[in-house]
XYZ file of C-alpha atoms in Angstrom:
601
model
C -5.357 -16.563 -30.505
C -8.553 -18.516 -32.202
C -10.085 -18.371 -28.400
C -9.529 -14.548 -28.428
C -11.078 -13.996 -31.775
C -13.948 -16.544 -30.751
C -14.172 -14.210 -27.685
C -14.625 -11.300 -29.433
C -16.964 -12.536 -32.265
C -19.176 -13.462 -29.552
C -18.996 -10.219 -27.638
C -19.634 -8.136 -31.343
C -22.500 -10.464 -31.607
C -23.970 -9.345 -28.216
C -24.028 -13.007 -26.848
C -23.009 -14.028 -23.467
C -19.532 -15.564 -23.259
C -19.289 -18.799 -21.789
C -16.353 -19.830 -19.185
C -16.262 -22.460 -16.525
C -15.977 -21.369 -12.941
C -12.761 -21.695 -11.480
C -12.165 -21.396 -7.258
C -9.169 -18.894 -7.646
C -7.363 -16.224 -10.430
C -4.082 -15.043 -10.904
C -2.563 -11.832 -12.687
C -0.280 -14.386 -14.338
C -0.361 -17.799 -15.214
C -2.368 -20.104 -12.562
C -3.341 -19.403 -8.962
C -0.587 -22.030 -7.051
C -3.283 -23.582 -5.317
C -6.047 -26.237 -6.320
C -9.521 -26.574 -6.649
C -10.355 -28.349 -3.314
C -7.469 -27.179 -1.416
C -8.428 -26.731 2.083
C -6.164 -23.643 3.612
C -3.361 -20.967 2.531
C 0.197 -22.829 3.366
C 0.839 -20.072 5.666
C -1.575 -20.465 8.278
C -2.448 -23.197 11.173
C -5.525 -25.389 10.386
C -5.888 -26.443 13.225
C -5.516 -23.098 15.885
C -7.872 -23.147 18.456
C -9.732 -19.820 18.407
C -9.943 -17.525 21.312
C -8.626 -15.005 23.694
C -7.802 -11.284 22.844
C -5.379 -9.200 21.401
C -4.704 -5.483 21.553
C -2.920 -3.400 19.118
C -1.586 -0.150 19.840
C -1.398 2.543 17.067
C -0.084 6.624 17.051
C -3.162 9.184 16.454
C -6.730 9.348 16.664
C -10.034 8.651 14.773
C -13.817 10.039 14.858
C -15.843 8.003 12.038
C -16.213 4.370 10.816
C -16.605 5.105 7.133
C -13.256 4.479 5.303
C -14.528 4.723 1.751
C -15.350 8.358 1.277
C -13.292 11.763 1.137
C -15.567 14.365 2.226
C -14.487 15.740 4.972
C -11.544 14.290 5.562
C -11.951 12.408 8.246
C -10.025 9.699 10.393
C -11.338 6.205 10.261
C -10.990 3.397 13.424
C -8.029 0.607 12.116
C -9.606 -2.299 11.624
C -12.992 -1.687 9.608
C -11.003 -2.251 6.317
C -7.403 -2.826 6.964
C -5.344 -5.600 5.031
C -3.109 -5.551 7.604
C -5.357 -6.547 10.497
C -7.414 -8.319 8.237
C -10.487 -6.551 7.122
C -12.300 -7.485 10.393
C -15.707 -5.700 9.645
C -15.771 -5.712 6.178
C -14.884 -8.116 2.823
C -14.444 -8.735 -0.960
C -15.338 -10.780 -3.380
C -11.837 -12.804 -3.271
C -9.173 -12.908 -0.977
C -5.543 -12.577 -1.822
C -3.022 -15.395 -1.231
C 0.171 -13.624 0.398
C 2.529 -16.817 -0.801
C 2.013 -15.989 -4.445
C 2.742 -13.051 -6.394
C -0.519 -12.079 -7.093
C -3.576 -14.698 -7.069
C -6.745 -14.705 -5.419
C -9.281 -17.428 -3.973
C -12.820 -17.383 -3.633
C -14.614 -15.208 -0.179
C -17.919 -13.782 -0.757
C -17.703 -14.932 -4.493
C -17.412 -19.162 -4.461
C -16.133 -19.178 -8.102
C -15.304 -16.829 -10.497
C -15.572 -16.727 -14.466
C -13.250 -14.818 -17.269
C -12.517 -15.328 -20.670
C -9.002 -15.514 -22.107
C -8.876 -12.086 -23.821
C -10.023 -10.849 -19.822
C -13.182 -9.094 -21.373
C -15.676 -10.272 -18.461
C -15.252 -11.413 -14.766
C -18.440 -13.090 -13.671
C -18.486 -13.184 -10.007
C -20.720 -16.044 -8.402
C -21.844 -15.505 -4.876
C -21.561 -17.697 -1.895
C -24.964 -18.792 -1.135
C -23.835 -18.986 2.606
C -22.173 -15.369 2.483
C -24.274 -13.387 5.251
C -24.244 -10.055 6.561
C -24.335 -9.265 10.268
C -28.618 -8.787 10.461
C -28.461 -12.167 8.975
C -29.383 -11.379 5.711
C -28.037 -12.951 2.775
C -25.271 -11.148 0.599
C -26.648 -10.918 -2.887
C -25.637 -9.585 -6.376
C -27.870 -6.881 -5.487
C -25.667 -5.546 -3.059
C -22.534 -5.780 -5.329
C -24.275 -3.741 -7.448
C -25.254 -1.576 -5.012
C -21.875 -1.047 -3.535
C -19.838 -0.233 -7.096
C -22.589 2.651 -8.290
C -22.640 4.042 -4.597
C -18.864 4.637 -4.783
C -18.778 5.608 -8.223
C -20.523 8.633 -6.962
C -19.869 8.654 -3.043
C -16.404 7.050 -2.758
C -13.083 8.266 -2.412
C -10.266 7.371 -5.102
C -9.889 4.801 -5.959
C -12.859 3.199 -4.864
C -14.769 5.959 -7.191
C -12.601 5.033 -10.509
C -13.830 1.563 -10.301
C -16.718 1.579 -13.099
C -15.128 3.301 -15.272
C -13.133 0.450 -16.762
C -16.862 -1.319 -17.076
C -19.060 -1.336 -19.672
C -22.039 -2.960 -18.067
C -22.643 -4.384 -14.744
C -25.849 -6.707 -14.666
C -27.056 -10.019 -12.193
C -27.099 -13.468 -13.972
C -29.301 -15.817 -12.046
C -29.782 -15.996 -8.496
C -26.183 -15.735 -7.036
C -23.787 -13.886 -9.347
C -22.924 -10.670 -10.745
C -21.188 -10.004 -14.353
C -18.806 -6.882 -15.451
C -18.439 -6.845 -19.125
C -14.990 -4.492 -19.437
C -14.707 -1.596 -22.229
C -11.775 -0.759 -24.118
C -10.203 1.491 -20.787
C -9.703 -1.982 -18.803
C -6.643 -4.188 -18.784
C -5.769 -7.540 -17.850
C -5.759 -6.604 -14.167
C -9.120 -5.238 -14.255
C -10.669 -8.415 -13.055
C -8.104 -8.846 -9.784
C -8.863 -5.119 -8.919
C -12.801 -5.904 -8.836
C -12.373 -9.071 -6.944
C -9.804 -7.224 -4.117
C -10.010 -3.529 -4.182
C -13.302 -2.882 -3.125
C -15.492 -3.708 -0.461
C -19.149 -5.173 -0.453
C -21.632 -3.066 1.302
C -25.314 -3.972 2.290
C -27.961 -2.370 0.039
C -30.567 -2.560 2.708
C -28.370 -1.000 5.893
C -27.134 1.989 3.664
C -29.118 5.529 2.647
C -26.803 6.455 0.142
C -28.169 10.205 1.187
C -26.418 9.996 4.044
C -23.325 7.507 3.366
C -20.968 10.790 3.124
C -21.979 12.032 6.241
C -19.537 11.712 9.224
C -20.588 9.146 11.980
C -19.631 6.680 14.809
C -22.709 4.404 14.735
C -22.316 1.050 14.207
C -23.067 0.181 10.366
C -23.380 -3.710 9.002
C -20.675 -5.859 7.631
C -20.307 -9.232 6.337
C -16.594 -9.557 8.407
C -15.398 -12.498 10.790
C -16.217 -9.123 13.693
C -18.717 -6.925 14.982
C -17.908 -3.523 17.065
C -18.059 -4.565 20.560
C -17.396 -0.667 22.006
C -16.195 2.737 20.724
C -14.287 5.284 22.913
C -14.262 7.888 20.449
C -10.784 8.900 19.620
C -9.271 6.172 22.232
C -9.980 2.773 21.557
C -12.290 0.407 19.415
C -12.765 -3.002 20.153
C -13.772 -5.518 17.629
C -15.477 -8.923 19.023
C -15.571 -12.535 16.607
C -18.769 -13.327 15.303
C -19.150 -16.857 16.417
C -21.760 -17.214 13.529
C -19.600 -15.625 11.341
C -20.689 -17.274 7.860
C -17.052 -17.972 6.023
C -15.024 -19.083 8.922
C -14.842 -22.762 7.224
C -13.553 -21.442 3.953
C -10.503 -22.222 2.680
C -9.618 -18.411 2.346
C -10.392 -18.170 5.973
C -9.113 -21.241 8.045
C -6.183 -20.369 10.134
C -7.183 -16.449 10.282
C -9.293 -14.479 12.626
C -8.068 -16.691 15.640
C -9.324 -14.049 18.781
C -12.512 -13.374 20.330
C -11.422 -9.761 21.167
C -9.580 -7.529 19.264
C -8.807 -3.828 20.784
C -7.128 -1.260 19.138
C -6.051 1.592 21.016
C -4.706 4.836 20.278
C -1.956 6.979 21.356
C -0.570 10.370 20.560
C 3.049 9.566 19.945
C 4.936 6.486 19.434
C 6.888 6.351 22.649
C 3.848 6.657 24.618
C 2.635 3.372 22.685
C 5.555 1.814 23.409
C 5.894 2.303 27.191
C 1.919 0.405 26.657
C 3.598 -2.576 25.005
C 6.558 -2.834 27.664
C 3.645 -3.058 30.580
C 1.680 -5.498 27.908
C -1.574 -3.224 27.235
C -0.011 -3.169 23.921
C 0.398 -6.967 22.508
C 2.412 -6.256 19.247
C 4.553 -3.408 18.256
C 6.178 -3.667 14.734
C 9.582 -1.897 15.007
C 11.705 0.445 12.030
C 13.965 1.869 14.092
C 16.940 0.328 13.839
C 18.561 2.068 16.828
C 15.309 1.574 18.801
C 15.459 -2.169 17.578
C 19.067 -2.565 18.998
C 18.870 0.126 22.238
C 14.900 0.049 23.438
C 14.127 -3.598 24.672
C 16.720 -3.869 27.507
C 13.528 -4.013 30.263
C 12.377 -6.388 32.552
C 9.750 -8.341 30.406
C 12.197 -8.535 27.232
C 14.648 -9.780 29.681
C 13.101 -12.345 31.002
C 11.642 -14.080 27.257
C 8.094 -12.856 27.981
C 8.361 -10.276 25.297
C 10.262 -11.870 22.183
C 11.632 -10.148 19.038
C 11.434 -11.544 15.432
C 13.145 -10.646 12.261
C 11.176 -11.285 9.412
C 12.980 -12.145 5.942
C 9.741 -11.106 3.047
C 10.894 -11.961 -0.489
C 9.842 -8.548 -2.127
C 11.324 -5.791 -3.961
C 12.954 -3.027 -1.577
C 10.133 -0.759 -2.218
C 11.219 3.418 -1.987
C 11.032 5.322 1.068
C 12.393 9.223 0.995
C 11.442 12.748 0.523
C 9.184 13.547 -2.000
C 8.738 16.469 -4.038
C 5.374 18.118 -4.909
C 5.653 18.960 -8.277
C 2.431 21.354 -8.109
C 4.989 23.850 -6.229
C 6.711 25.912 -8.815
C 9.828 25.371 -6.922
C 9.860 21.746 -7.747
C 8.817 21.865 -11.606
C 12.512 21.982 -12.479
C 13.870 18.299 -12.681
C 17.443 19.543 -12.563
C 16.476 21.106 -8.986
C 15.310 18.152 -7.968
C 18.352 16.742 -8.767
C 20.820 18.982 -7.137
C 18.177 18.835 -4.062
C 18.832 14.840 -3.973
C 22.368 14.994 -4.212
C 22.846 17.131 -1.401
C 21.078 14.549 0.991
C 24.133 13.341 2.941
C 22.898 9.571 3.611
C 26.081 8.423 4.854
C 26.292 10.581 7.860
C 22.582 10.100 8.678
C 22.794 6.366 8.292
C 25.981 6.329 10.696
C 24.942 9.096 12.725
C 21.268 8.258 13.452
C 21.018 4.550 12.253
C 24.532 2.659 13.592
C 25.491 2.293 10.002
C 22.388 -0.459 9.525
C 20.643 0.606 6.471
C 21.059 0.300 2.528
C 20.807 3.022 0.341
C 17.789 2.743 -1.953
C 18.836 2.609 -5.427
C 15.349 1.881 -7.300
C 11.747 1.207 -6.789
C 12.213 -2.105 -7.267
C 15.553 -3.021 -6.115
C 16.705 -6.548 -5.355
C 14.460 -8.204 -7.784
C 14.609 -9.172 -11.561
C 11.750 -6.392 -11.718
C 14.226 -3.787 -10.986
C 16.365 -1.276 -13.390
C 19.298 -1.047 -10.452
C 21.701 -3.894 -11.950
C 20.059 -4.793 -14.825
C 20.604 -3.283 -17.833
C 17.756 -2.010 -20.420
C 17.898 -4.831 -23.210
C 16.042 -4.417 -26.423
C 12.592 -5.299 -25.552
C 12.761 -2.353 -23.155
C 14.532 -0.014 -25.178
C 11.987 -0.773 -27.885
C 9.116 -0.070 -25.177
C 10.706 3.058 -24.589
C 10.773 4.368 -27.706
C 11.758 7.917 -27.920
C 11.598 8.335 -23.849
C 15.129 6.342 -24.049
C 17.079 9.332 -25.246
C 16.238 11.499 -22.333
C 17.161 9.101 -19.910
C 20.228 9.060 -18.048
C 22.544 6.493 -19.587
C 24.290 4.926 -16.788
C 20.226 4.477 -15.660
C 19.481 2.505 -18.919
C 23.040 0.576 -17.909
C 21.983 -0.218 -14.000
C 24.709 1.444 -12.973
C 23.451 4.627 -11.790
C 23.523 4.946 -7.960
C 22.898 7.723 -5.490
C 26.438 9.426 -4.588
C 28.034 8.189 -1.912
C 29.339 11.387 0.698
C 32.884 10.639 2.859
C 30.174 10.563 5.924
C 31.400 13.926 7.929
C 28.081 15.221 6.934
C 29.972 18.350 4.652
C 31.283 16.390 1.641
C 32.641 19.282 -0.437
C 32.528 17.143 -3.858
C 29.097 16.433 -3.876
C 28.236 19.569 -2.565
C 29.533 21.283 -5.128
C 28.080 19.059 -7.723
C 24.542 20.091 -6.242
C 24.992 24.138 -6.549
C 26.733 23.184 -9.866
C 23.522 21.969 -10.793
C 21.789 24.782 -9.307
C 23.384 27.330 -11.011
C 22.358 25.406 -14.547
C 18.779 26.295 -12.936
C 18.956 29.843 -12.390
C 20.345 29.986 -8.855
C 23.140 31.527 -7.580
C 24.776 32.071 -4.091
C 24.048 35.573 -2.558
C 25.009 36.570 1.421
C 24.787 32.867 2.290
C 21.756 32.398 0.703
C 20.637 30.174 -2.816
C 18.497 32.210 -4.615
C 16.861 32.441 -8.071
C 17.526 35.429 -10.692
C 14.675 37.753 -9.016
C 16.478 37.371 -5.566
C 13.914 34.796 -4.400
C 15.260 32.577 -1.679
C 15.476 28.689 -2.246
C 13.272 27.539 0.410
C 10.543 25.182 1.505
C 8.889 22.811 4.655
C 8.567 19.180 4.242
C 5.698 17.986 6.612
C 6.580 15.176 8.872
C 4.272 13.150 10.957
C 6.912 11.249 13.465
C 10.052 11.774 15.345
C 11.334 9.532 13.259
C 10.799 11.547 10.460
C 11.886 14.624 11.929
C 15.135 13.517 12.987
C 15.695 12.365 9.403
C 14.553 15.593 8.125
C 16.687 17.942 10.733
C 19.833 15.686 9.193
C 18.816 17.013 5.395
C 18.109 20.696 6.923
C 21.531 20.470 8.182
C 23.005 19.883 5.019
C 20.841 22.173 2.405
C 21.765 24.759 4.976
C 25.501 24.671 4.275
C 25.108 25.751 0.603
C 22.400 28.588 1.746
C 18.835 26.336 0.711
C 16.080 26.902 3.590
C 13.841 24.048 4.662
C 11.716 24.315 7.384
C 10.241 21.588 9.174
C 6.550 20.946 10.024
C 5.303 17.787 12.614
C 1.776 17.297 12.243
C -0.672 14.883 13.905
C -2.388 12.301 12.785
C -5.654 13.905 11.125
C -3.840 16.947 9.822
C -1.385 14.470 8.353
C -3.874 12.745 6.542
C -5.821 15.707 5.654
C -3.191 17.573 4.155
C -1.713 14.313 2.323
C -4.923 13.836 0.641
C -5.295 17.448 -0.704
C -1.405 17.780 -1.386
C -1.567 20.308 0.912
C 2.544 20.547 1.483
C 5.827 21.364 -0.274
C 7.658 17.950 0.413
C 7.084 15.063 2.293
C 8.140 11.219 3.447
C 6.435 8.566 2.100
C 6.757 5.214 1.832
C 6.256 3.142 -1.966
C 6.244 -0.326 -0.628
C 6.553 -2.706 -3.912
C 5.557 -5.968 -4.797
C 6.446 -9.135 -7.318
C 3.255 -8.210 -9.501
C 3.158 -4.166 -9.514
C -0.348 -3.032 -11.232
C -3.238 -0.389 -10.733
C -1.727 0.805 -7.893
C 0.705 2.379 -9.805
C -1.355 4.765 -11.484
C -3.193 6.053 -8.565
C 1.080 7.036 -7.944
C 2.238 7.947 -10.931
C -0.070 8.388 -13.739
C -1.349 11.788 -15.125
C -5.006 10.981 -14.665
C -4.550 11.379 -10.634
C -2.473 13.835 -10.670
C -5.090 16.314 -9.673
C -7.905 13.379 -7.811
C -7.582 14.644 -3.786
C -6.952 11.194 -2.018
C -5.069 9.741 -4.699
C -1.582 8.295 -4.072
C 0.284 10.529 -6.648
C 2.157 12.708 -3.890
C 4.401 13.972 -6.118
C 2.266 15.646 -8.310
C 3.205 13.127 -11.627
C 2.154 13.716 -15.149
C 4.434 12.263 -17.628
C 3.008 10.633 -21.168
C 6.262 8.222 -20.888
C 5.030 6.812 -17.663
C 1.951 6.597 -18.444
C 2.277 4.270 -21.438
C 4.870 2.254 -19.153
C 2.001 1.357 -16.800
C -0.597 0.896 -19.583
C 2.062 -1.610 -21.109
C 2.515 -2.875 -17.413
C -0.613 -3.919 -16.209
C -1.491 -4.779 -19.825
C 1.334 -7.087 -20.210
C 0.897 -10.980 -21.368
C 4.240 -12.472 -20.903
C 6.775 -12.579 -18.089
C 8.874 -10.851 -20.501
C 6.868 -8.116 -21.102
C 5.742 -8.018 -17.698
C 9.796 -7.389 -16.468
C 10.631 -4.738 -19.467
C 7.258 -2.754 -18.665
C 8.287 -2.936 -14.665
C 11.881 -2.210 -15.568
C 11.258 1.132 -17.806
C 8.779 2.438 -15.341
C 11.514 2.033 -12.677
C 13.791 3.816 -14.914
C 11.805 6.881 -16.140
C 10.565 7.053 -11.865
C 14.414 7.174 -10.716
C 15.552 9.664 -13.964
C 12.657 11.977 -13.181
C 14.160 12.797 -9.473
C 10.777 12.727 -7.948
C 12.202 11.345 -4.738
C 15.078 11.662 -3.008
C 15.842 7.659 -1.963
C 17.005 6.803 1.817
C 17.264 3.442 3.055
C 15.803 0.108 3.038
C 16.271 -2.905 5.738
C 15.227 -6.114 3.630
C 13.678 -7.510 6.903
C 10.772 -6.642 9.079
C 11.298 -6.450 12.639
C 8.257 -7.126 15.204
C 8.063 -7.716 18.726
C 5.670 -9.637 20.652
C 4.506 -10.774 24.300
C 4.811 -14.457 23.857
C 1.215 -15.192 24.757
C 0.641 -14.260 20.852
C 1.968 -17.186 18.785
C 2.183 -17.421 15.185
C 2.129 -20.210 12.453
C 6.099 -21.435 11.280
C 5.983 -20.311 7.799
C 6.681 -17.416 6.912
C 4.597 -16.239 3.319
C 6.073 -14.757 0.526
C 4.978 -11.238 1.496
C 6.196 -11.698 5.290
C 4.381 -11.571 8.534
C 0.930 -12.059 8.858
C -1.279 -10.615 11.499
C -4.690 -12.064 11.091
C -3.227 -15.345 11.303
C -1.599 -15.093 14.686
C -3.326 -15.944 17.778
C -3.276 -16.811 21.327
C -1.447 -19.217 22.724
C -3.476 -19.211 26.287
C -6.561 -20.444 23.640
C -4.123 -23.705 22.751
């Protein structure tokens, strides 16, 4: 407490607060690494680097600039992609995926905070380079945060406004002194969330405007060739200034990577079964069990792997856009999710393989499923308490379970019960309001996947006279129309983590409700959830951390914004066996950029 009052005497007095560098920061407690350590636990130090791989994805693209909105456009995998790595461009620190949430120096060496969080001085590699050669400098930081406060897309554009000044100390670093909007994950979001662009390769005139030439990153790969719409291949910079960091050993193993695209997903697949494709990640169970009976699987060229992460089951299901009238109602939403007969589709479509999601952040001592709201929560609550379900504030609420013959009468019943309490009624086989307006609406799909799940929910609503209509889009129009909210319902995926944060408003909080590009699909603006988050990502303790987590999951599952479906608890990918990965397996699961060729070794 006397260094937070010291901290903020000195900040009232206009001085600059003093902190010692440190080589890595973490949302809570201490990053579980030390100063000196030499490599992530998850990776091999000693790989040999070289050979190619080629990843195979569904759709299409036609620019290279991931960071803005205007118009809508597709950008190439690869240029900033967690998953593959971030190949072209970088951060200031680089996320451990064996912790919860902790970060290690990349472009920034060292980084400086004060206890109360009320500054994050960043301190630049002096080796950091950009592709041309020239040095990264606090310049460009600078650069990059104003040019997306005005350019960007959300969230990239939300960045500064947590910041109260952004200035270069000395040669190599860059400060952000935080106002009174910022919370104690502030810092973290800097360090990770954005990337660092080059002040002298940019016009910010033209940074909106849509293009395939090749711009300049700081990444462990350059663009070796574009085939607009078809392919991009990405070749390792064998100058590449921070492959001997300790963020970095063990990762960006190839000297070629390709991605290639394809306009459905069993066209990629019949790629990876003659090996143009190198990795497919499966989530199809019944593709999983049925699809890998040919020669190459056969034979242990092509291998499957079942991955076991240690996260939270994160939600998948149908969501409801709240900015349709249709949907403003909770209780419809209600009846709506009721009627979803999961049993049937999970033994009709899925061999009986999947669990039904129960909460956002189910199997985990973050989650409201099985653990019951004790009084620090109910205190954090407040008021919002009394309109929540009470067998949710118990953890024993759980999505109904149907007798599986797709028709269960019960439940059934319960739904147009609950319908009727809304204003609809039954008329000539059809659910319709008090004006005589049918019940009905499209959900927007984007895979066969999809489309099969949402025939088996058609099928269903049908039998007590609700109309939904089904829509498969491609790739672009998907994304297009996801990013203006452009549809009645659709599936999404809310994958969850040990140390939930910032993303969480860009989902659920009122202030991106109505921000195109935002995550907040369902059209969310709820006071109640938005002081759970504030608490969250504001929290000091484990224990407050857990009650804020634990409320949020409860006011999320009471406000019927998504109807659940299933989650597997493992990750399923398949491989030719020429890629080879390290033994351990992170906290987070699989981890692409640190595979690598075994024909290198």
């Amino acid at each position: 407490m006397r260094r937070l009052l010291l901290s903020l005497v000195i900040l009232c007095l206009g001085l600059p607060v003093q902190a010692e560098p440190v080589h890595g920061i973490a949302m809570h407690g201490e990053p579980a690494l030390p100063a000196g350590f030499t490599h992530f636990p998850y990776v091999n130090p000693d790989v040999k680097k070289g050979g190619r791989l080629a990843y195979g994805v569904v759709g299409t693209f036609d620019a290279l600039n991931p960071f803005v909105l205007k118009g809508m456009r597709t950008t190439a995998r690869g240029m900033w992609d967690p998953e593959y790595g971030n190949l072209f461009y970088e951060t200031l620190m680089q996320r451990s995926s064996d912790e919860p949430f902790s970060l290690y120096g990349l472009l920034a060496e060292s980084v400086e905070w004060d206890e109360a969080r009320s500054f994050v001085q960043f301190n630049l590699n002096p080796k950091a380079r950009w592709h041309d050669g020239q040095p990264v400098t606090p310049e460009d930081v600078i650069f990059s945060f104003n040019l997306l406060q005005e350019k960007g897309r959300p969230p990239y554009n939300r960045r500064l406004a947590v910041v109260d000044k952004m200035e270069k100390v000395g040669d190599h670093s860059v400060r952000f002194t935080f106002n009174d909007k910022a919370n104690r994950e502030t810092p973290l979001i800097l360090a990770m969330g954005s990337p660092i662009l080059p002040k002298h390769a940019i016009d910010p005139e033209t940074f909106e405007q849509t293009s395939l030439a090749v711009p300049v990153g700081s990444g462990p790969y350059r663009i070796k060739s574009i085939s607009p719409g078809e392919k991009i291949v990405y070749s390792r910079d064998p100058d590449y200034w921070g492959k001997d960091i300790p963020a970095k050993v063990g990762f960006d193993n190839y000297d070629e990577i390709s991605v290639s695209y394809f306009l459905q997903d069993s066209t990629l697949f019949e790629a990876f079964k003659k090996g143009d494709v190198d990795i497919y990640p499966d989530g199809d169970t019944s593709h999983w069990t049925r699809a890998y009976d040919f020669p190459a699987a056969k034979t242990g060229q092509v291998l499957r792997e079942t991955f076991q992460p240690g996260l939270p089951s994160g939600m998948l299901g149908f969501v409801f856009n709240l900015r349709r009238p249709i949907f403003a109602d909770a209780t419809v939403r209600e009846a709506l999710t009721l009627a979803l007969d999961f049993e049937w589709m999970n033994k009709t479509m899925f061999g009986g393989a999947f669990k039904r999601t129960q909460s956002f952040w189910q199997n985990s001592t973050l989650g409201a499923y099985g653990n019951p709201a004790d009084a620090q929560e109910l205190a954090l609550l407040g008021p919002a308490k009394d309109r929540i379900d009470p067998a949710i504030l118990a953890g024993t609420y759980q999505m109904p379970v149907a007798d599986g013959t797709g028709a269960d009468r019960k439940i059934l019943r319960e739904s147009v019960t609950l319908l009727s309490k809304a204003g609809y009624t039954i008329k000539g086989g059809k659910m319709v309001d008090g004006t005589g307006k049918p019940l009905a609406f499209e959900v927007m799909t984007q895979t066969p996947s999809q489309e099969k799940m949402a025939l088996a929910y058609q099928r269903t609503l049908a039998l007590i006279g609700i109309g939904m209509s089904i829509r498969t889009v491609d790739d672009a129009q998907y994304q297009a129309r996801s990013n203006s909210f452009d549809y009645d319902m659709i599936i999404k995926a809310y994958p969850s983590s040990l140390s939930p944060g910032a993303e969480q408003l860009l989902r659920w909080d009122s202030s991106s409700r109505d921000s195109q590009g935002s995550f907040n699909y369902a059209g969310v603006a709820d006071p109640d959830i938005d002081r759970m988050i504030d608490a969250l990502v504001n929290a000091r303790s484990d224990e407050d951390f857990r009650a804020s987590v634990r409320a949020l999951d409860r006011l999320l599952v009471d406000g019927h914004y998504v109807v659940p479906l299933y989650h597997i608890g493992e990750q399923w990918v398949a491989r030719w066996a020429r890629i080879g990965r390290p033994d351990k397996t992170p906290l987070y699961g699989y981890q692409l950029p640190v595979w690598f060729d075994t024909r290198a070794q």
